[in-house]
Every structure is written in C-alpha cells, then in structure tokens.
Amino acid sequence: MPELPEVEIVKQSLNKKIRGKTIKKVSVKNRNLRFKLASNFEKKIINKKIDRINRFSKYIILKFDDNSGFVIHLGMSGTIHLIGKVKKNTITNSSFYHSPNLPKKHNHIEINFEKIKLIYNDPRRFGYLLIFKNEEELKKKFTNFGPEPFSKNFTSIYIYNYFRNKKKNIKSFLLDQKFVSGIGNIYASEILFFCRINPSKKAKNLSLNDCKKIFYFSKLVLKKAIKQGGSSIRDFKNTTGNQGKFQKNFKVYQRENLNCLKGGCKGVIKKKFISNRSSFFCNICQK
DNA sequence: AAGAGGCCCTGATAGC
DNA sequence: TGCTATCAGGGCCTCT
C-alpha cells in the first residue's frame, strides 16, 4: 500500500501527536505479521518515552531516549490510527476514545499513551514491527538498502553506473530497494512517464541523459506526492482517516485505455505486467 | 552475481 | 444469491 510519500505523511502526523509521550500500556491481539512480533516487544517498549520519529524509505523509525526503539513497516495494507481521548460527558467529566474511522477487524496492536492511542491495523499482515537495541542494530537493518531519491548519493552517475550490464528492465529496478529506496509500484510508473522511458526498456540501454531524467523526476514526483498528502487508492492513508490527494494527479497509473496526458501526444495508456506487477505507460511517448 | 518466479494474506470486485 | 477467479500500495526466499 504505502510508498515513501505515504509513509512520510504518517511519520509527520506521528511526530505531531505522539512525540515526547510515554507508552503506558501495550496490547497485542495478533503477533503473526510478516515476521512474528518479538515475544518481548511489550516489555521492551513499555514506560519508554518516544524521543524522535524518523523515516527511512518505507519504514517509520520510533526512537526512545536510550537510542533503542522500533521500526514499523506497513507492507501492502497496513495503516496506523491515532485515537485521542475526548470528553464525552462534561457533567461527569468522563472521557472515552472516539474512533469513527477505525476498522472493525485486523487491529493487531494497540499502544496506549496517556491521552491518545496508536493502533496498528493490517488485513494482509505483510507489514511488521521490529524492535532494535541501539543505533548499530538499526543501521544493520538497512545495510542492503540503496539510497533514497533525495539522498546525495543518488546521482545520475550512480544510476548510470549501476545500470551497466544490467539486463533487467528499468521498471523493476525502480522497485528494487537495493538500487533505490522508497519507490513502489505507483510512483515507478508515474516517474517513467515523466522520463518518457518505456518501463520494459533494459537498464543497460539507458543513456546518461535518461539517467539524468530518472534522477530528476524521482525526486520531483515523490516531493509533489508528499505535498499532496500522498495517494489514496482504496482506503484512507493518514492517521486521522483523511485521504491523500495525489491520485488526482496520476498520469498513467490505473488509466488503462485512456488518452495520454502529455500535450500533443495522441497515445493511449497501456497496462502491462512486468515482473508480476502492473505497469502503466503511454504506447507512443514512452520509448 | 543476476534474474525469474513463487509465496506470504485478506478483501474487493468482476464475471458467470 | 452465490460461486470462482483475479488483482491490490511490498518484499523475502529459493532456484537456476
């Protein structure tokens, strides 16, 4: 489900709402996620204060002041819900958790703070939570990851050199987190549209100029998506249940058989499965 | 080493 | 109405 922009949106709202707060109670209803939740998960995070919230690629990183913490990956269908305690009855002064947008099923993990609770929901359970002891252990988790598009290490020369002798198509490299971190199936198609590169083109056949376009539009598309609150295809995205808006800007994704949106192009958007993932592209202007 | 493909899982939707 | 098949924002693992 979520790619870098969506995860960034979630991170930003976590930063606003739970940073500096202390975990008071943890209840786990289902440990069987992509990787089984550690048996000491509750013990390791209880009574700890959320000191910093970061993001790398599609991962949210929550750190305590002792540099331990945990990582959240949302997989395909994971969502995080933040539910604040609101006063229901002003006479008795009683309060309760108000949660109109919370799904009824698959709320696997609940992390309670004093006046707010975080709920991890994930129907397909492709996501997971992972605790780390210190900075070193966290670093180790990401050793095999390529740079994010925003990283200073992600340059057109890096891209060009990486693609030397690579026989695979460009689309699957954009999805390959060892090459670049954070791009997923939607943005891979969108980026290639702006680059005017056919998703099936072999990486080794890309010119330096093609690589410059990939360098430029990877950043541009992701930044624009973040600005718009990410993309919401089927379910809501951010922690309050509001939708992102970037799906309104899709040029090719889920636009099969519709006209190409590049000015003057008479092309039609085609759908093709590349490495088992749907890919969308213009049959004329993407060469 | 690089690349292809299967697989983990539930739910929504399309077609009969 | 209810069945079956197909497809989803990801990425790990195995085999060649």
PDB file of N, CA and C in Angstrom, chain A residues 169-226:
ATOM      1  N   ASN A 169      14.706  -4.987 -16.863  1.00  0.00           N
ATOM      2  CA  ASN A 169      14.031  -3.762 -17.310  1.00  0.00           C
ATOM      3  C   ASN A 169      14.096  -2.677 -16.233  1.00  0.00           C
ATOM      4  N   ILE A 170      13.963  -1.441 -16.680  1.00  0.00           N
ATOM      5  CA  ILE A 170      14.079  -0.286 -15.777  1.00  0.00           C
ATOM      6  C   ILE A 170      13.002  -0.269 -14.708  1.00  0.00           C
ATOM      7  N   LYS A 171      11.792  -0.691 -15.064  1.00  0.00           N
ATOM      8  CA  LYS A 171      10.689  -0.669 -14.093  1.00  0.00           C
ATOM      9  C   LYS A 171      11.038  -1.484 -12.850  1.00  0.00           C
ATOM     10  N   SER A 172      11.560  -2.680 -13.026  1.00  0.00           N
ATOM     11  CA  SER A 172      11.828  -3.484 -11.825  1.00  0.00           C
ATOM     12  C   SER A 172      13.013  -2.937 -11.024  1.00  0.00           C
ATOM     13  N   PHE A 173      13.888  -2.173 -11.660  1.00  0.00           N
ATOM     14  CA  PHE A 173      14.959  -1.544 -10.873  1.00  0.00           C
ATOM     15  C   PHE A 173      14.424  -0.425  -9.977  1.00  0.00           C
ATOM     16  N   LEU A 174      13.417   0.292 -10.497  1.00  0.00           N
ATOM     17  CA  LEU A 174      12.834   1.346  -9.648  1.00  0.00           C
ATOM     18  C   LEU A 174      12.143   0.731  -8.426  1.00  0.00           C
ATOM     19  N   LEU A 175      11.693  -0.512  -8.568  1.00  0.00           N
ATOM     20  CA  LEU A 175      11.058  -1.192  -7.428  1.00  0.00           C
ATOM     21  C   LEU A 175      12.074  -1.906  -6.547  1.00  0.00           C
ATOM     22  N   ASP A 176      13.292  -2.029  -7.034  1.00  0.00           N
ATOM     23  CA  ASP A 176      14.332  -2.766  -6.314  1.00  0.00           C
ATOM     24  C   ASP A 176      14.968  -1.872  -5.248  1.00  0.00           C
ATOM     25  N   GLN A 177      14.695  -2.176  -3.987  1.00  0.00           N
ATOM     26  CA  GLN A 177      15.137  -1.308  -2.892  1.00  0.00           C
ATOM     27  C   GLN A 177      16.660  -1.324  -2.712  1.00  0.00           C
ATOM     28  N   LYS A 178      17.332  -2.293  -3.328  1.00  0.00           N
ATOM     29  CA  LYS A 178      18.799  -2.301  -3.271  1.00  0.00           C
ATOM     30  C   LYS A 178      19.374  -1.222  -4.180  1.00  0.00           C
ATOM     31  N   PHE A 179      18.634  -0.874  -5.213  1.00  0.00           N
ATOM     32  CA  PHE A 179      19.069   0.173  -6.126  1.00  0.00           C
ATOM     33  C   PHE A 179      18.653   1.558  -5.615  1.00  0.00           C
ATOM     34  N   VAL A 180      17.364   1.705  -5.328  1.00  0.00           N
ATOM     35  CA  VAL A 180      16.856   2.974  -4.786  1.00  0.00           C
ATOM     36  C   VAL A 180      15.765   2.651  -3.772  1.00  0.00           C
ATOM     37  N   SER A 181      15.745   3.349  -2.667  1.00  0.00           N
ATOM     38  CA  SER A 181      14.816   3.038  -1.583  1.00  0.00           C
ATOM     39  C   SER A 181      13.614   3.968  -1.552  1.00  0.00           C
ATOM     40  N   GLY A 182      12.444   3.397  -1.493  1.00  0.00           N
ATOM     41  CA  GLY A 182      11.250   4.196  -1.238  1.00  0.00           C
ATOM     42  C   GLY A 182      10.231   4.228  -2.355  1.00  0.00           C
ATOM     43  N   ILE A 183      10.667   3.895  -3.581  1.00  0.00           N
ATOM     44  CA  ILE A 183       9.742   3.922  -4.712  1.00  0.00           C
ATOM     45  C   ILE A 183       8.982   2.604  -4.754  1.00  0.00           C
ATOM     46  N   GLY A 184       7.682   2.675  -5.022  1.00  0.00           N
ATOM     47  CA  GLY A 184       6.853   1.477  -5.150  1.00  0.00           C
ATOM     48  C   GLY A 184       6.158   1.451  -6.496  1.00  0.00           C
ATOM     49  N   ASN A 185       5.156   0.618  -6.609  1.00  0.00           N
ATOM     50  CA  ASN A 185       4.565   0.339  -7.917  1.00  0.00           C
ATOM     51  C   ASN A 185       3.854   1.524  -8.569  1.00  0.00           C
ATOM     52  N   ILE A 186       3.209   2.360  -7.779  1.00  0.00           N
ATOM     53  CA  ILE A 186       2.530   3.517  -8.363  1.00  0.00           C
ATOM     54  C   ILE A 186       3.545   4.514  -8.899  1.00  0.00           C
ATOM     55  N   TYR A 187       4.455   4.927  -8.029  1.00  0.00           N
ATOM     56  CA  TYR A 187       5.372   6.007  -8.405  1.00  0.00           C
ATOM     57  C   TYR A 187       6.380   5.564  -9.453  1.00  0.00           C
ATOM     58  N   ALA A 188       6.679   4.269  -9.528  1.00  0.00           N
ATOM     59  CA  ALA A 188       7.580   3.780 -10.576  1.00  0.00           C
ATOM     60  C   ALA A 188       6.984   4.075 -11.951  1.00  0.00           C
ATOM     61  N   SER A 189       5.700   3.763 -12.116  1.00  0.00           N
ATOM     62  CA  SER A 189       5.041   4.058 -13.390  1.00  0.00           C
ATOM     63  C   SER A 189       4.968   5.557 -13.653  1.00  0.00           C
ATOM     64  N   GLU A 190       4.623   6.316 -12.620  1.00  0.00           N
ATOM     65  CA  GLU A 190       4.484   7.767 -12.778  1.00  0.00           C
ATOM     66  C   GLU A 190       5.815   8.415 -13.158  1.00  0.00           C
ATOM     67  N   ILE A 191       6.894   7.991 -12.492  1.00  0.00           N
ATOM     68  CA  ILE A 191       8.216   8.566 -12.765  1.00  0.00           C
ATOM     69  C   ILE A 191       8.632   8.283 -14.204  1.00  0.00           C
ATOM     70  N   LEU A 192       8.433   7.045 -14.654  1.00  0.00           N
ATOM     71  CA  LEU A 192       8.845   6.696 -16.013  1.00  0.00           C
ATOM     72  C   LEU A 192       8.047   7.439 -17.070  1.00  0.00           C
ATOM     73  N   PHE A 193       6.813   7.776 -16.744  1.00  0.00           N
ATOM     74  CA  PHE A 193       6.025   8.576 -17.688  1.00  0.00           C
ATOM     75  C   PHE A 193       6.691   9.932 -17.924  1.00  0.00           C
ATOM     76  N   PHE A 194       7.071  10.586 -16.834  1.00  0.00           N
ATOM     77  CA  PHE A 194       7.708  11.901 -16.976  1.00  0.00           C
ATOM     78  C   PHE A 194       9.054  11.799 -17.684  1.00  0.00           C
ATOM     79  N   CYS A 195       9.729  10.663 -17.494  1.00  0.00           N
ATOM     80  CA  CYS A 195      11.042  10.465 -18.136  1.00  0.00           C
ATOM     81  C   CYS A 195      10.895  10.114 -19.613  1.00  0.00           C
ATOM     82  N   ARG A 196       9.682   9.785 -20.055  1.00  0.00           N
ATOM     83  CA  ARG A 196       9.429   9.299 -21.419  1.00  0.00           C
ATOM     84  C   ARG A 196      10.204   8.025 -21.709  1.00  0.00           C
ATOM     85  N   ILE A 197      10.305   7.178 -20.671  1.00  0.00           N
ATOM     86  CA  ILE A 197      11.025   5.915 -20.847  1.00  0.00           C
ATOM     87  C   ILE A 197      10.038   4.768 -20.733  1.00  0.00           C
ATOM     88  N   ASN A 198      10.095   3.848 -21.648  1.00  0.00           N
ATOM     89  CA  ASN A 198       9.241   2.659 -21.604  1.00  0.00           C
ATOM     90  C   ASN A 198       9.672   1.751 -20.452  1.00  0.00           C
ATOM     91  N   PRO A 199       8.715   1.312 -19.615  1.00  0.00           N
ATOM     92  CA  PRO A 199       9.076   0.507 -18.438  1.00  0.00           C
ATOM     93  C   PRO A 199       9.784  -0.802 -18.781  1.00  0.00           C
ATOM     94  N   SER A 200       9.602  -1.306 -19.988  1.00  0.00           N
ATOM     95  CA  SER A 200      10.224  -2.578 -20.372  1.00  0.00           C
ATOM     96  C   SER A 200      11.659  -2.417 -20.868  1.00  0.00           C
ATOM     97  N   LYS A 201      12.097  -1.196 -21.036  1.00  0.00           N
ATOM     98  CA  LYS A 201      13.436  -0.969 -21.585  1.00  0.00           C
ATOM     99  C   LYS A 201      14.512  -1.528 -20.656  1.00  0.00           C
ATOM    100  N   LYS A 202      15.473  -2.208 -21.237  1.00  0.00           N
ATOM    101  CA  LYS A 202      16.561  -2.775 -20.445  1.00  0.00           C
ATOM    102  C   LYS A 202      17.425  -1.666 -19.856  1.00  0.00           C
ATOM    103  N   ALA A 203      17.770  -1.833 -18.587  1.00  0.00           N
ATOM    104  CA  ALA A 203      18.513  -0.784 -17.876  1.00  0.00           C
ATOM    105  C   ALA A 203      19.815  -0.421 -18.577  1.00  0.00           C
ATOM    106  N   LYS A 204      20.522  -1.427 -19.103  1.00  0.00           N
ATOM    107  CA  LYS A 204      21.832  -1.155 -19.705  1.00  0.00           C
ATOM    108  C   LYS A 204      21.728  -0.322 -20.986  1.00  0.00           C
ATOM    109  N   ASN A 205      20.519  -0.260 -21.545  1.00  0.00           N
ATOM    110  CA  ASN A 205      20.350   0.527 -22.771  1.00  0.00           C
ATOM    111  C   ASN A 205      19.963   1.979 -22.516  1.00  0.00           C
ATOM    112  N   LEU A 206      19.927   2.368 -21.253  1.00  0.00           N
ATOM    113  CA  LEU A 206      19.568   3.756 -20.952  1.00  0.00           C
ATOM    114  C   LEU A 206      20.791   4.657 -21.098  1.00  0.00           C
ATOM    115  N   SER A 207      20.554   5.825 -21.707  1.00  0.00           N
ATOM    116  CA  SER A 207      21.645   6.791 -21.902  1.00  0.00           C
ATOM    117  C   SER A 207      21.879   7.571 -20.614  1.00  0.00           C
ATOM    118  N   LEU A 208      22.976   8.290 -20.571  1.00  0.00           N
ATOM    119  CA  LEU A 208      23.234   9.153 -19.411  1.00  0.00           C
ATOM    120  C   LEU A 208      22.122  10.178 -19.266  1.00  0.00           C
ATOM    121  N   ASN A 209      21.626  10.641 -20.389  1.00  0.00           N
ATOM    122  CA  ASN A 209      20.524  11.601 -20.359  1.00  0.00           C
ATOM    123  C   ASN A 209      19.258  10.988 -19.758  1.00  0.00           C
ATOM    124  N   ASP A 210      18.975   9.736 -20.093  1.00  0.00           N
ATOM    125  CA  ASP A 210      17.857   9.022 -19.471  1.00  0.00           C
ATOM    126  C   ASP A 210      18.044   8.979 -17.949  1.00  0.00           C
ATOM    127  N   CYS A 211      19.280   8.690 -17.528  1.00  0.00           N
ATOM    128  CA  CYS A 211      19.569   8.582 -16.091  1.00  0.00           C
ATOM    129  C   CYS A 211      19.408   9.928 -15.400  1.00  0.00           C
ATOM    130  N   LYS A 212      19.737  10.996 -16.107  1.00  0.00           N
ATOM    131  CA  LYS A 212      19.527  12.335 -15.543  1.00  0.00           C
ATOM    132  C   LYS A 212      18.049  12.593 -15.323  1.00  0.00           C
ATOM    133  N   LYS A 213      17.225  12.112 -16.260  1.00  0.00           N
ATOM    134  CA  LYS A 213      15.768  12.281 -16.110  1.00  0.00           C
ATOM    135  C   LYS A 213      15.254  11.475 -14.929  1.00  0.00           C
ATOM    136  N   ILE A 214      15.741  10.255 -14.785  1.00  0.00           N
ATOM    137  CA  ILE A 214      15.321   9.409 -13.664  1.00  0.00           C
ATOM    138  C   ILE A 214      15.694  10.077 -12.345  1.00  0.00           C
ATOM    139  N   PHE A 215      16.913  10.597 -12.294  1.00  0.00           N
ATOM    140  CA  PHE A 215      17.401  11.337 -11.128  1.00  0.00           C
ATOM    141  C   PHE A 215      16.452  12.494 -10.793  1.00  0.00           C
ATOM    142  N   TYR A 216      16.111  13.260 -11.813  1.00  0.00           N
ATOM    143  CA  TYR A 216      15.311  14.466 -11.605  1.00  0.00           C
ATOM    144  C   TYR A 216      13.849  14.156 -11.251  1.00  0.00           C
ATOM    145  N   PHE A 217      13.234  13.286 -12.037  1.00  0.00           N
ATOM    146  CA  PHE A 217      11.797  13.064 -11.838  1.00  0.00           C
ATOM    147  C   PHE A 217      11.469  12.167 -10.638  1.00  0.00           C
ATOM    148  N   SER A 218      12.408  11.336 -10.208  1.00  0.00           N
ATOM    149  CA  SER A 218      12.170  10.555  -8.984  1.00  0.00           C
ATOM    150  C   SER A 218      11.924  11.505  -7.822  1.00  0.00           C
ATOM    151  N   LYS A 219      12.815  12.484  -7.714  1.00  0.00           N
ATOM    152  CA  LYS A 219      12.662  13.469  -6.634  1.00  0.00           C
ATOM    153  C   LYS A 219      11.384  14.270  -6.801  1.00  0.00           C
ATOM    154  N   LEU A 220      11.173  14.752  -8.038  1.00  0.00           N
ATOM    155  CA  LEU A 220      10.050  15.650  -8.278  1.00  0.00           C
ATOM    156  C   LEU A 220       8.703  14.990  -7.985  1.00  0.00           C
ATOM    157  N   VAL A 221       8.517  13.786  -8.487  1.00  0.00           N
ATOM    158  CA  VAL A 221       7.232  13.093  -8.312  1.00  0.00           C
ATOM    159  C   VAL A 221       6.983  12.798  -6.831  1.00  0.00           C
ATOM    160  N   LEU A 222       8.008  12.311  -6.138  1.00  0.00           N
ATOM    161  CA  LEU A 222       7.817  11.980  -4.718  1.00  0.00           C
ATOM    162  C   LEU A 222       7.544  13.231  -3.886  1.00  0.00           C
ATOM    163  N   LYS A 223       8.281  14.304  -4.189  1.00  0.00           N
ATOM    164  CA  LYS A 223       8.077  15.542  -3.429  1.00  0.00           C
ATOM    165  C   LYS A 223       6.674  16.084  -3.625  1.00  0.00           C
ATOM    166  N   LYS A 224       6.221  16.034  -4.866  1.00  0.00           N
ATOM    167  CA  LYS A 224       4.886  16.527  -5.177  1.00  0.00           C
ATOM    168  C   LYS A 224       3.829  15.691  -4.453  1.00  0.00           C
ATOM    169  N   ALA A 225       4.064  14.385  -4.425  1.00  0.00           N
ATOM    170  CA  ALA A 225       3.123  13.482  -3.761  1.00  0.00           C
ATOM    171  C   ALA A 225       3.060  13.774  -2.258  1.00  0.00           C
ATOM    172  N   ILE A 226       4.214  14.034  -1.657  1.00  0.00           N
ATOM    173  CA  ILE A 226       4.240  14.345  -0.227  1.00  0.00           C
ATOM    174  C   ILE A 226       3.447  15.627   0.032  1.00  0.00           C
TER     175      ILE A 226
END
